[in-house]
C-alpha cells in the first residue's frame, strides 16, 4: 500500500467524494453505532502501537471509509476518528524530526509515505467535519446515544433529543485550533530531506495548507482570533520555508475575488508575513497582480473586495505599498470607482507614513518631493467623476490635517479645493468638504505667535506692520551697503567697480522684488505664498525651511538663526573685499533681522490667504444651512460654531442664520458609518449652550450670571423680525426644559429696571428676552407687572418707544401661551378688569403726543395688549378713538407752525415727501370743515381752506384700522365663549336630569340636535354683527371712518401737505402742496383692514385697493396691499377669486419686497385651496428664473409643495388652453412676434418676459406635470410611469385640439413648443398626435411650428419600445414633408408679393431654399430668424 500511494492522484480522486474508490471499503452507513465503534477501535489500536500502521491497507481503508460516510457517523465517533488521525500524525512528525537531525537521507525518505497519508486524511477530515456538525436526514445511528437519556418526552421525542444532544459531543470549531497547531508543527520540518523532488513537496504542502484555506471560507470561523492567528501561521510558514508563495498568491487572489469577508484577514496575513517572518515578496507579487488587473464598472463585488484589501494592507504596511505605488497608480484610471477610492486612501496612508517617518529629517528633499506628488494626486481626485471618490478624498484630507508636520503650501491648495467642492451637486461631497474646512481651521498652523484667532482685521494690521518694518530694515541695510561701496571704491581706486555695480544691481533687483512682494497679498488673494518663484531661487535656504522650521516651530529664534549662516557667509565675502570689521558686524545683524522679517511676512501672508478662503467658504455654507440633508446641516452648524471660537468675521452672521433651524423637526437617523445622528434642533441648542450659556471655568457664580445675561441681551442686537421669532422659540424651548437659571432671569429684570442711564439697546434686549421667557412661564412677568408699568410705560418708555413696544409684548404674556386646540371650546386665557392700571398706562402711551415713526409699532402692540387682556376691550378702544379724533380734527389757526421745529427738524419724524416739521394738511374738499363744530366758513378759512395735522390724522386712522381687525378676532373669541357656556349649561342639565325614563337616549339625541342648532344661531348672530353692525350700524363708531378712508384713499390729491416756507434745497417746490405719503400709507393699510371686516364693504370698495396697487409709486404701499389681499382672500375668497388676475400683478413688480410678499401670499392661498389657478401658473413659473435667489427659491418651494398634491398641476392644464398660455406668459408679450424675445422687453403692465432659453429650463413636460428641471438626483419625480403616460396622452390630445381654436401664429408656435417637450415614449401618445393631424395640418407651413414637429418626429423615432407605431410615424412624416414643400413655395411667393427685395430663387437654391432646409433639418436658430423676418415683412 505504501508503494502504491500517490498523493497527487488521491487528491485528484477526492474531488468527487461520492465516487472515491476504496479497495476494502466498509459500508459504514448500514452499521449500528456499536459496530462502527468496534471497527474504528481496530484502527485506533493499530495506530496506537505504531504511527506507521497507517500505511497498512486495512487501517488506511477503515479510516477512509469513515471519512467517506462522515455525514452518517455520530459526533462522538467523528471526534474519536479525528483524534486518532491527529495523534498518529503528530507521532510520525516527531519521529521524522528526530531522524532528519540524526539519520541519513534514506531513513528520512521512509517517513514520506506515512506523512503524506496522514496529511491526506487530515485534508479529508477538514472537508468532512462540517457535514457532521450540520443537521442531517433521519440519521438512524444518532438515535442510539439518545436512549441513554431518560425522561425526554417518550419515544417520539427521542430522535429530536438525540439531535440536540449531539452538539456537546461534537464541535468542529473546537477542533480547528489543535489541527492548525499540528499543521504548523509539520511545516517546521525540513521537507527538503524528505521530498527531494520539488513537485512532490509542493503537492504535500498544498495538501497540508488546504484545510487552512478551507477554514477561511467560513466567515464565523474568521471572527475567532485564535483561529485567525493559527491560519496566518500556517500560511506564513509554508510561504517562508517551503516555497508556497506562488500557490498562496493564487489562492489569496481567488479568495479576494469571491469572499468579501477575507479582504481584511488576507491583508493582515501579509502584514504578519512581512513583520514577523520578514518576507515581503508575496505581498509585492500580489500588489503587482492587482495593479495589472482590469476592473469593470459593471462588477459591483470584486472591486470592493480588492479595494478593502489594499486599504487595509496600506494602513498596516505602508512601506510595502510605497514600493509598488507607481504600479498601483494605474488604478486611478480604472472604470470601477471603489478601486479609485482605494488608491485615494492608500495615498493618504503613504503621506502619513512619510510625514511621520525619520526620512523627513534624513532625506528631506526626496521625501518632500514624494509628499508634494502625493498631495497633487489627491487634489486631482477632487474632480473625479464619481461622487464617492470625491467624498473619500476630503475624508482622507481631513485625517491628514492631524499630522504633526504642517504643510502650509498644500494646506492652502486643500482649502481652495474644499471651498470649490461646497458647490458640488452631491450632498455627501459638500458635507465632507465642510468637515475638512472645519478640520483645517482647528489644526491651522498660524497660532504659534498670536494665539490662533483668525480675525481678518487683526491679521491685516500685523501684515501691514511687518511690511513697514521690513521696508525700514531694507532701507537701513541699503544705506550701510552704500557706505561700504563708497569706501571700497576709494580703497580699490576703481579696481572693484564692476563688483560694486553688480552689488547695486542686486540690491535694486531685491528692492523691486520686495515691493512686488508687499503687494501680492493685497492684490492676489489666491496666492499660495508671499514668495514668488524668483524669490525662492534667490533665497533658497528660507524657502526650503518653509515646510520645516517655519511651520513646525514658527518664526522663533531657532528657526531664524538656523538660516543665518548662508547669508552671513555671503556677506562676509563682501566684507573681505570692501568693508571694515565694524560695518561687517552691522550688516550681518541687519541681514539676520531682514531674514526674520521676511519669514514673518510670509507667515502673515499665508495666514491671510487662508482666512480669506475660509471667509469665502462661509458664504457658501450659509446656503447649506437650508439643505434638506441632515448631515450637511449638522456639519454647517459645526463650522459656524468653530468659526465663532476662532473669531472669524462671518461667524456671527452664520450663528444668527443657524437660529432659524430651531423650527426643524428632530427625527433620529443614522449616518453612513452607522452612527446615530443628533437632531438638528438638539444640535442647535447644544451649539448655543456651548457658545452663550455654559459656565466658564475659573469664574465666580455672579460673573457667570452676568455673562449669560449679557450674552442673551446681545443676541437681540440688530436682529430682524425673523431672527427674533426664532430666538423666541429657542428661549421658550430652553425655558420649558429648565435650562435657564432663575438668577439669570433676575439679572435680566435688574438690567431692565435699573435707574442708572443704560444704553437703549441693552434695556430693550432685557425686556425682549423677558417676554420670550414669559412665553413658556407666565410667572416670569406675572409678579412684576408694576415694574413693567413703571419702566416700559413710564417716563423711560415714553422716551424710548421701542422699549415701550416690547413692554407691551411682555404684558401680553399675562394672557398665557396655551395653544388653542382645533375644535375645542376651552379657553384658559386670563382677562383683567378694564379699571386695571395696565389699561390706563396703555391709553396714556397711545394718546401721548408724539411724532416719532416708532409710535405706530407701539400703538399696534398696545392695542394688541388691550384686546389680549381686557374683558371689554371695546370700551377702551372707543375712548381712545374719540380722543384721537378730537385731537386730529380740532380747529387750529391756519398759520400754526412751530418755528423751533422748522429750524431744527426732529430726526425721528416720519419719512415723508419733504423734511417738514408739523406738515399742515390742506383739504380741498368743497364745503368740508375739519375743525369740528364750526358753521359757515370764515374769510381765513376760505382763503386757505381747512387745515389739519397730517400726522395726527395718520395716527387716528391707524388706530381705527387696527381696532377693526382686532375686533373681528375678539368677536370670534366671544362666539367661542358663548358656545362653551351653552355647552356647559346643557351638560349640567343633562347630568342633573339623569336617566329618568327609558327614552332618555332618544331625548339626548334630540337635545344634541337642539344644541347644534343653537350653536349655528350663535355663529349666525356673530356673522350678522360683523357684516351689518361694525361698519354699517347706526351706533357703531367704526362706521364713521369707513367713508373717510375711502375718500382719502380714493382722492389723495385732496389731502396734501403745505410745505414750510423757508429757504432750502426744496425751494423749487415750496409753493406747491404735495401728497402726504405717511397719511396715504396709513390710510391704505387701515382701508385694507376694513375690507376684511364686512363682505358688503369689501364688495363695494375692493376695486379701489386694486387701483391703488396699480397706480401707487410707493413700494411700501404696494407691499402692504399684497399682504392685505391675502387676508381679504381668506375672509372673502369669492370676491378676490373673481379678480384673481390682480393678485399676480405684484409678481412683475420691480421692488423685491413687493415681489417676495406677493409670491408668499399666493403660495399660501394656492396651496391651501383658497383661490383657484386660472391659467396664471406661468406668472409663478417665471419666478423660477428670477435673478434674485430668494424669489427663485420661494418659487421652487411652491412648485415642490404643489407637486406633492394629487395631480394638482396637471388638473390645471385641461382647463382651457392652459399649457400654451403658460409658455406664452413665460416668453415675450403677446404682441411681440419674436419667438425668442430679448430679456429687456416688457409688457404694457410692466411684466417682463423670459428668454426662451430660460423658459426651456422650466420643464413643463414630465409626462403631464409641470416641474422644474431637477438639479440634484434626489429631486426625481415620484409619479408612476402608468400615470405619466396617461397624463401625457391626455395633454397631447388637448394641445392638438387647441390648434383648431387658435388663429395667432405665435400661439401656434407656443402649442408646438409645448408638444415638443412631451416625451412621446408610449404608443398611445404618438397615435393621439397622428389622430390630431387635421387640427394642425394647415399650420405646418409656419417655420417655428414645422421645426418643433421635426423635433417630435426625431424623438418618437428614437424610442426603443417594441410597440413603436412605425406606420403612424411614416404617415406623419409624409404629411410633414408635403407641408415642407408648401411652406417653401408659400414663403417665397409671400416675399415676392410683399416686395421684401428678394425674388424666387428655387432653381438656384438661393437664400429662401437654404433657410427652408435649415428649418427642415433641425429647426435651429437660422430657421427661427427666417420665420421672424417673414412675419415682420408681412
PDB file of N, CA, C and O in Angstrom, residues 257-303:
ATOM      1  N   UNK A 257     -11.377  37.600  -4.636  1.00  0.00           N
ATOM      2  CA  UNK A 257     -12.364  37.753  -5.705  1.00  0.00           C
ATOM      3  C   UNK A 257     -13.742  37.286  -5.275  1.00  0.00           C
ATOM      4  O   UNK A 257     -14.749  37.908  -5.609  1.00  0.00           O
ATOM      5  N   UNK A 258     -13.803  36.194  -4.492  1.00  0.00           N
ATOM      6  CA  UNK A 258     -15.091  35.548  -4.239  1.00  0.00           C
ATOM      7  C   UNK A 258     -15.583  35.672  -2.802  1.00  0.00           C
ATOM      8  O   UNK A 258     -16.765  35.402  -2.558  1.00  0.00           O
ATOM      9  N   UNK A 259     -14.751  36.058  -1.849  1.00  0.00           N
ATOM     10  CA  UNK A 259     -15.179  36.102  -0.448  1.00  0.00           C
ATOM     11  C   UNK A 259     -14.950  37.512   0.090  1.00  0.00           C
ATOM     12  O   UNK A 259     -13.809  37.962   0.228  1.00  0.00           O
ATOM     13  N   UNK A 260     -16.047  38.162   0.381  1.00  0.00           N
ATOM     14  CA  UNK A 260     -15.960  39.555   0.826  1.00  0.00           C
ATOM     15  C   UNK A 260     -15.292  39.668   2.191  1.00  0.00           C
ATOM     16  O   UNK A 260     -14.568  40.630   2.463  1.00  0.00           O
ATOM     17  N   UNK A 261     -15.526  38.684   3.072  1.00  0.00           N
ATOM     18  CA  UNK A 261     -15.025  38.801   4.436  1.00  0.00           C
ATOM     19  C   UNK A 261     -13.532  38.548   4.552  1.00  0.00           C
ATOM     20  O   UNK A 261     -12.967  38.718   5.640  1.00  0.00           O
ATOM     21  N   UNK A 262     -12.880  38.145   3.479  1.00  0.00           N
ATOM     22  CA  UNK A 262     -11.456  37.829   3.552  1.00  0.00           C
ATOM     23  C   UNK A 262     -10.554  38.996   3.175  1.00  0.00           C
ATOM     24  O   UNK A 262      -9.334  38.840   3.145  1.00  0.00           O
ATOM     25  N   UNK A 263     -11.115  40.151   2.880  1.00  0.00           N
ATOM     26  CA  UNK A 263     -10.274  41.282   2.469  1.00  0.00           C
ATOM     27  C   UNK A 263      -9.331  41.694   3.588  1.00  0.00           C
ATOM     28  O   UNK A 263      -8.101  41.753   3.403  1.00  0.00           O
ATOM     29  N   UNK A 264      -9.867  41.983   4.762  1.00  0.00           N
ATOM     30  CA  UNK A 264      -9.018  42.390   5.878  1.00  0.00           C
ATOM     31  C   UNK A 264      -8.147  41.250   6.398  1.00  0.00           C
ATOM     32  O   UNK A 264      -6.948  41.457   6.672  1.00  0.00           O
ATOM     33  N   UNK A 265      -8.659  40.008   6.550  1.00  0.00           N
ATOM     34  CA  UNK A 265      -7.774  38.934   7.029  1.00  0.00           C
ATOM     35  C   UNK A 265      -6.590  38.660   6.114  1.00  0.00           C
ATOM     36  O   UNK A 265      -5.475  38.420   6.603  1.00  0.00           O
ATOM     37  N   UNK A 266      -6.800  38.690   4.807  1.00  0.00           N
ATOM     38  CA  UNK A 266      -5.671  38.442   3.906  1.00  0.00           C
ATOM     39  C   UNK A 266      -4.635  39.559   3.997  1.00  0.00           C
ATOM     40  O   UNK A 266      -3.432  39.322   3.921  1.00  0.00           O
ATOM     41  N   UNK A 267      -5.091  40.795   4.153  1.00  0.00           N
ATOM     42  CA  UNK A 267      -4.150  41.902   4.333  1.00  0.00           C
ATOM     43  C   UNK A 267      -3.373  41.734   5.639  1.00  0.00           C
ATOM     44  O   UNK A 267      -2.154  41.971   5.696  1.00  0.00           O
ATOM     45  N   UNK A 268      -4.066  41.314   6.674  1.00  0.00           N
ATOM     46  CA  UNK A 268      -3.400  41.097   7.953  1.00  0.00           C
ATOM     47  C   UNK A 268      -2.407  39.944   7.860  1.00  0.00           C
ATOM     48  O   UNK A 268      -1.329  39.986   8.462  1.00  0.00           O
ATOM     49  N   UNK A 269      -2.749  38.906   7.120  1.00  0.00           N
ATOM     50  CA  UNK A 269      -1.852  37.772   6.946  1.00  0.00           C
ATOM     51  C   UNK A 269      -0.550  38.210   6.262  1.00  0.00           C
ATOM     52  O   UNK A 269       0.551  37.836   6.684  1.00  0.00           O
ATOM     53  N   UNK A 270      -0.678  39.015   5.218  1.00  0.00           N
ATOM     54  CA  UNK A 270       0.525  39.506   4.546  1.00  0.00           C
ATOM     55  C   UNK A 270       1.331  40.425   5.452  1.00  0.00           C
ATOM     56  O   UNK A 270       2.571  40.454   5.385  1.00  0.00           O
ATOM     57  N   UNK A 271       0.629  41.176   6.294  1.00  0.00           N
ATOM     58  CA  UNK A 271       1.333  42.033   7.242  1.00  0.00           C
ATOM     59  C   UNK A 271       2.105  41.199   8.252  1.00  0.00           C
ATOM     60  O   UNK A 271       3.259  41.518   8.595  1.00  0.00           O
ATOM     61  N   UNK A 272       1.513  40.106   8.741  1.00  0.00           N
ATOM     62  CA  UNK A 272       2.212  39.212   9.663  1.00  0.00           C
ATOM     63  C   UNK A 272       3.411  38.577   8.967  1.00  0.00           C
ATOM     64  O   UNK A 272       4.499  38.440   9.546  1.00  0.00           O
ATOM     65  N   UNK A 273       3.222  38.170   7.717  1.00  0.00           N
ATOM     66  CA  UNK A 273       4.317  37.576   6.963  1.00  0.00           C
ATOM     67  C   UNK A 273       5.471  38.558   6.804  1.00  0.00           C
ATOM     68  O   UNK A 273       6.656  38.170   6.867  1.00  0.00           O
ATOM     69  N   UNK A 274       5.154  39.820   6.627  1.00  0.00           N
ATOM     70  CA  UNK A 274       6.193  40.832   6.455  1.00  0.00           C
ATOM     71  C   UNK A 274       6.857  41.195   7.774  1.00  0.00           C
ATOM     72  O   UNK A 274       8.081  41.341   7.853  1.00  0.00           O
ATOM     73  N   UNK A 275       6.066  41.320   8.811  1.00  0.00           N
ATOM     74  CA  UNK A 275       6.601  41.810  10.084  1.00  0.00           C
ATOM     75  C   UNK A 275       7.309  40.715  10.883  1.00  0.00           C
ATOM     76  O   UNK A 275       8.410  40.930  11.405  1.00  0.00           O
ATOM     77  N   UNK A 276       6.718  39.547  10.986  1.00  0.00           N
ATOM     78  CA  UNK A 276       7.257  38.502  11.847  1.00  0.00           C
ATOM     79  C   UNK A 276       8.130  37.506  11.097  1.00  0.00           C
ATOM     80  O   UNK A 276       8.971  36.837  11.713  1.00  0.00           O
ATOM     81  N   UNK A 277       7.918  37.365   9.808  1.00  0.00           N
ATOM     82  CA  UNK A 277       8.705  36.396   9.043  1.00  0.00           C
ATOM     83  C   UNK A 277       9.643  37.058   8.035  1.00  0.00           C
ATOM     84  O   UNK A 277      10.345  36.369   7.303  1.00  0.00           O
ATOM     85  N   UNK A 278       9.579  38.408   7.976  1.00  0.00           N
ATOM     86  CA  UNK A 278      10.494  39.170   7.120  1.00  0.00           C
ATOM     87  C   UNK A 278      10.477  38.662   5.677  1.00  0.00           C
ATOM     88  O   UNK A 278      11.503  38.445   5.049  1.00  0.00           O
ATOM     89  N   UNK A 279       9.254  38.482   5.186  1.00  0.00           N
ATOM     90  CA  UNK A 279       9.083  38.006   3.813  1.00  0.00           C
ATOM     91  C   UNK A 279       8.136  38.972   3.095  1.00  0.00           C
ATOM     92  O   UNK A 279       6.936  38.995   3.353  1.00  0.00           O
ATOM     93  N   UNK A 280       8.663  39.799   2.216  1.00  0.00           N
ATOM     94  CA  UNK A 280       7.857  40.819   1.531  1.00  0.00           C
ATOM     95  C   UNK A 280       7.525  40.435   0.100  1.00  0.00           C
ATOM     96  O   UNK A 280       6.747  41.133  -0.558  1.00  0.00           O
ATOM     97  N   UNK A 281       8.096  39.344  -0.376  1.00  0.00           N
ATOM     98  CA  UNK A 281       7.938  39.015  -1.797  1.00  0.00           C
ATOM     99  C   UNK A 281       6.495  38.702  -2.160  1.00  0.00           C
ATOM    100  O   UNK A 281       6.006  39.145  -3.201  1.00  0.00           O
ATOM    101  N   UNK A 282       5.801  37.938  -1.290  1.00  0.00           N
ATOM    102  CA  UNK A 282       4.420  37.576  -1.604  1.00  0.00           C
ATOM    103  C   UNK A 282       3.537  38.820  -1.679  1.00  0.00           C
ATOM    104  O   UNK A 282       2.717  38.959  -2.593  1.00  0.00           O
ATOM    105  N   UNK A 283       3.702  39.734  -0.734  1.00  0.00           N
ATOM    106  CA  UNK A 283       2.911  40.972  -0.763  1.00  0.00           C
ATOM    107  C   UNK A 283       3.194  41.784  -2.010  1.00  0.00           C
ATOM    108  O   UNK A 283       2.274  42.337  -2.631  1.00  0.00           O
ATOM    109  N   UNK A 284       4.455  41.851  -2.411  1.00  0.00           N
ATOM    110  CA  UNK A 284       4.792  42.612  -3.617  1.00  0.00           C
ATOM    111  C   UNK A 284       4.162  41.989  -4.854  1.00  0.00           C
ATOM    112  O   UNK A 284       3.641  42.706  -5.729  1.00  0.00           O
ATOM    113  N   UNK A 285       4.198  40.663  -4.935  1.00  0.00           N
ATOM    114  CA  UNK A 285       3.626  39.999  -6.108  1.00  0.00           C
ATOM    115  C   UNK A 285       2.114  40.203  -6.179  1.00  0.00           C
ATOM    116  O   UNK A 285       1.558  40.427  -7.259  1.00  0.00           O
ATOM    117  N   UNK A 286       1.464  40.133  -5.042  1.00  0.00           N
ATOM    118  CA  UNK A 286       0.010  40.341  -5.040  1.00  0.00           C
ATOM    119  C   UNK A 286      -0.323  41.773  -5.434  1.00  0.00           C
ATOM    120  O   UNK A 286      -1.269  42.033  -6.205  1.00  0.00           O
ATOM    121  N   UNK A 287       0.433  42.734  -4.946  1.00  0.00           N
ATOM    122  CA  UNK A 287       0.192  44.124  -5.327  1.00  0.00           C
ATOM    123  C   UNK A 287       0.415  44.335  -6.819  1.00  0.00           C
ATOM    124  O   UNK A 287      -0.346  45.066  -7.470  1.00  0.00           O
ATOM    125  N   UNK A 288       1.436  43.697  -7.368  1.00  0.00           N
ATOM    126  CA  UNK A 288       1.672  43.835  -8.798  1.00  0.00           C
ATOM    127  C   UNK A 288       0.526  43.229  -9.601  1.00  0.00           C
ATOM    128  O   UNK A 288       0.105  43.791 -10.621  1.00  0.00           O
ATOM    129  N   UNK A 289       0.057  42.085  -9.155  1.00  0.00           N
ATOM    130  CA  UNK A 289      -1.040  41.443  -9.882  1.00  0.00           C
ATOM    131  C   UNK A 289      -2.311  42.284  -9.823  1.00  0.00           C
ATOM    132  O   UNK A 289      -3.032  42.422 -10.813  1.00  0.00           O
ATOM    133  N   UNK A 290      -2.597  42.854  -8.651  1.00  0.00           N
ATOM    134  CA  UNK A 290      -3.785  43.717  -8.533  1.00  0.00           C
ATOM    135  C   UNK A 290      -3.616  44.958  -9.401  1.00  0.00           C
ATOM    136  O   UNK A 290      -4.567  45.423 -10.052  1.00  0.00           O
ATOM    137  N   UNK A 291      -2.412  45.521  -9.436  1.00  0.00           N
ATOM    138  CA  UNK A 291      -2.171  46.724 -10.240  1.00  0.00           C
ATOM    139  C   UNK A 291      -2.389  46.447 -11.718  1.00  0.00           C
ATOM    140  O   UNK A 291      -2.869  47.317 -12.468  1.00  0.00           O
ATOM    141  N   UNK A 292      -2.061  45.231 -12.155  1.00  0.00           N
ATOM    142  CA  UNK A 292      -2.229  44.886 -13.567  1.00  0.00           C
ATOM    143  C   UNK A 292      -3.636  44.401 -13.888  1.00  0.00           C
ATOM    144  O   UNK A 292      -3.954  44.198 -15.065  1.00  0.00           O
ATOM    145  N   UNK A 293      -4.451  44.245 -12.881  1.00  0.00           N
ATOM    146  CA  UNK A 293      -5.792  43.708 -13.089  1.00  0.00           C
ATOM    147  C   UNK A 293      -6.716  44.809 -13.597  1.00  0.00           C
ATOM    148  O   UNK A 293      -6.614  45.976 -13.198  1.00  0.00           O
ATOM    149  N   UNK A 294      -7.635  44.441 -14.467  1.00  0.00           N
ATOM    150  CA  UNK A 294      -8.597  45.392 -15.026  1.00  0.00           C
ATOM    151  C   UNK A 294      -9.965  45.136 -14.400  1.00  0.00           C
ATOM    152  O   UNK A 294     -10.458  44.006 -14.409  1.00  0.00           O
ATOM    153  N   UNK A 295     -10.562  46.175 -13.878  1.00  0.00           N
ATOM    154  CA  UNK A 295     -11.852  46.065 -13.201  1.00  0.00           C
ATOM    155  C   UNK A 295     -12.914  46.778 -14.013  1.00  0.00           C
ATOM    156  O   UNK A 295     -12.724  47.923 -14.449  1.00  0.00           O
ATOM    157  N   UNK A 296     -14.043  46.120 -14.175  1.00  0.00           N
ATOM    158  CA  UNK A 296     -15.135  46.682 -14.951  1.00  0.00           C
ATOM    159  C   UNK A 296     -16.076  47.478 -14.048  1.00  0.00           C
ATOM    160  O   UNK A 296     -16.241  47.171 -12.867  1.00  0.00           O
ATOM    161  N   UNK A 297     -16.693  48.478 -14.639  1.00  0.00           N
ATOM    162  CA  UNK A 297     -17.651  49.277 -13.875  1.00  0.00           C
ATOM    163  C   UNK A 297     -18.904  48.488 -13.526  1.00  0.00           C
ATOM    164  O   UNK A 297     -19.609  48.810 -12.568  1.00  0.00           O
ATOM    165  N   UNK A 298     -19.186  47.427 -14.295  1.00  0.00           N
ATOM    166  CA  UNK A 298     -20.375  46.618 -14.024  1.00  0.00           C
ATOM    167  C   UNK A 298     -20.147  45.631 -12.888  1.00  0.00           C
ATOM    168  O   UNK A 298     -21.098  45.102 -12.328  1.00  0.00           O
ATOM    169  N   UNK A 299     -18.902  45.358 -12.550  1.00  0.00           N
ATOM    170  CA  UNK A 299     -18.594  44.439 -11.459  1.00  0.00           C
ATOM    171  C   UNK A 299     -18.755  45.185 -10.140  1.00  0.00           C
ATOM    172  O   UNK A 299     -18.015  46.125  -9.839  1.00  0.00           O
ATOM    173  N   UNK A 300     -19.731  44.777  -9.355  1.00  0.00           N
ATOM    174  CA  UNK A 300     -20.044  45.501  -8.125  1.00  0.00           C
ATOM    175  C   UNK A 300     -19.406  44.897  -6.879  1.00  0.00           C
ATOM    176  O   UNK A 300     -19.390  45.548  -5.834  1.00  0.00           O
ATOM    177  N   UNK A 301     -18.906  43.643  -6.972  1.00  0.00           N
ATOM    178  CA  UNK A 301     -18.384  42.977  -5.776  1.00  0.00           C
ATOM    179  C   UNK A 301     -16.861  42.901  -5.769  1.00  0.00           C
ATOM    180  O   UNK A 301     -16.226  43.277  -4.780  1.00  0.00           O
ATOM    181  N   UNK A 302     -16.284  42.395  -6.849  1.00  0.00           N
ATOM    182  CA  UNK A 302     -14.841  42.197  -6.884  1.00  0.00           C
ATOM    183  C   UNK A 302     -14.042  43.431  -6.548  1.00  0.00           C
ATOM    184  O   UNK A 302     -13.156  43.392  -5.670  1.00  0.00           O
ATOM    185  N   UNK A 303     -14.294  44.571  -7.191  1.00  0.00           N
ATOM    186  CA  UNK A 303     -13.520  45.781  -6.862  1.00  0.00           C
ATOM    187  C   UNK A 303     -13.637  46.203  -5.406  1.00  0.00           C
ATOM    188  O   UNK A 303     -12.664  46.701  -4.832  1.00  0.00           O
TER     189      UNK A 303
END
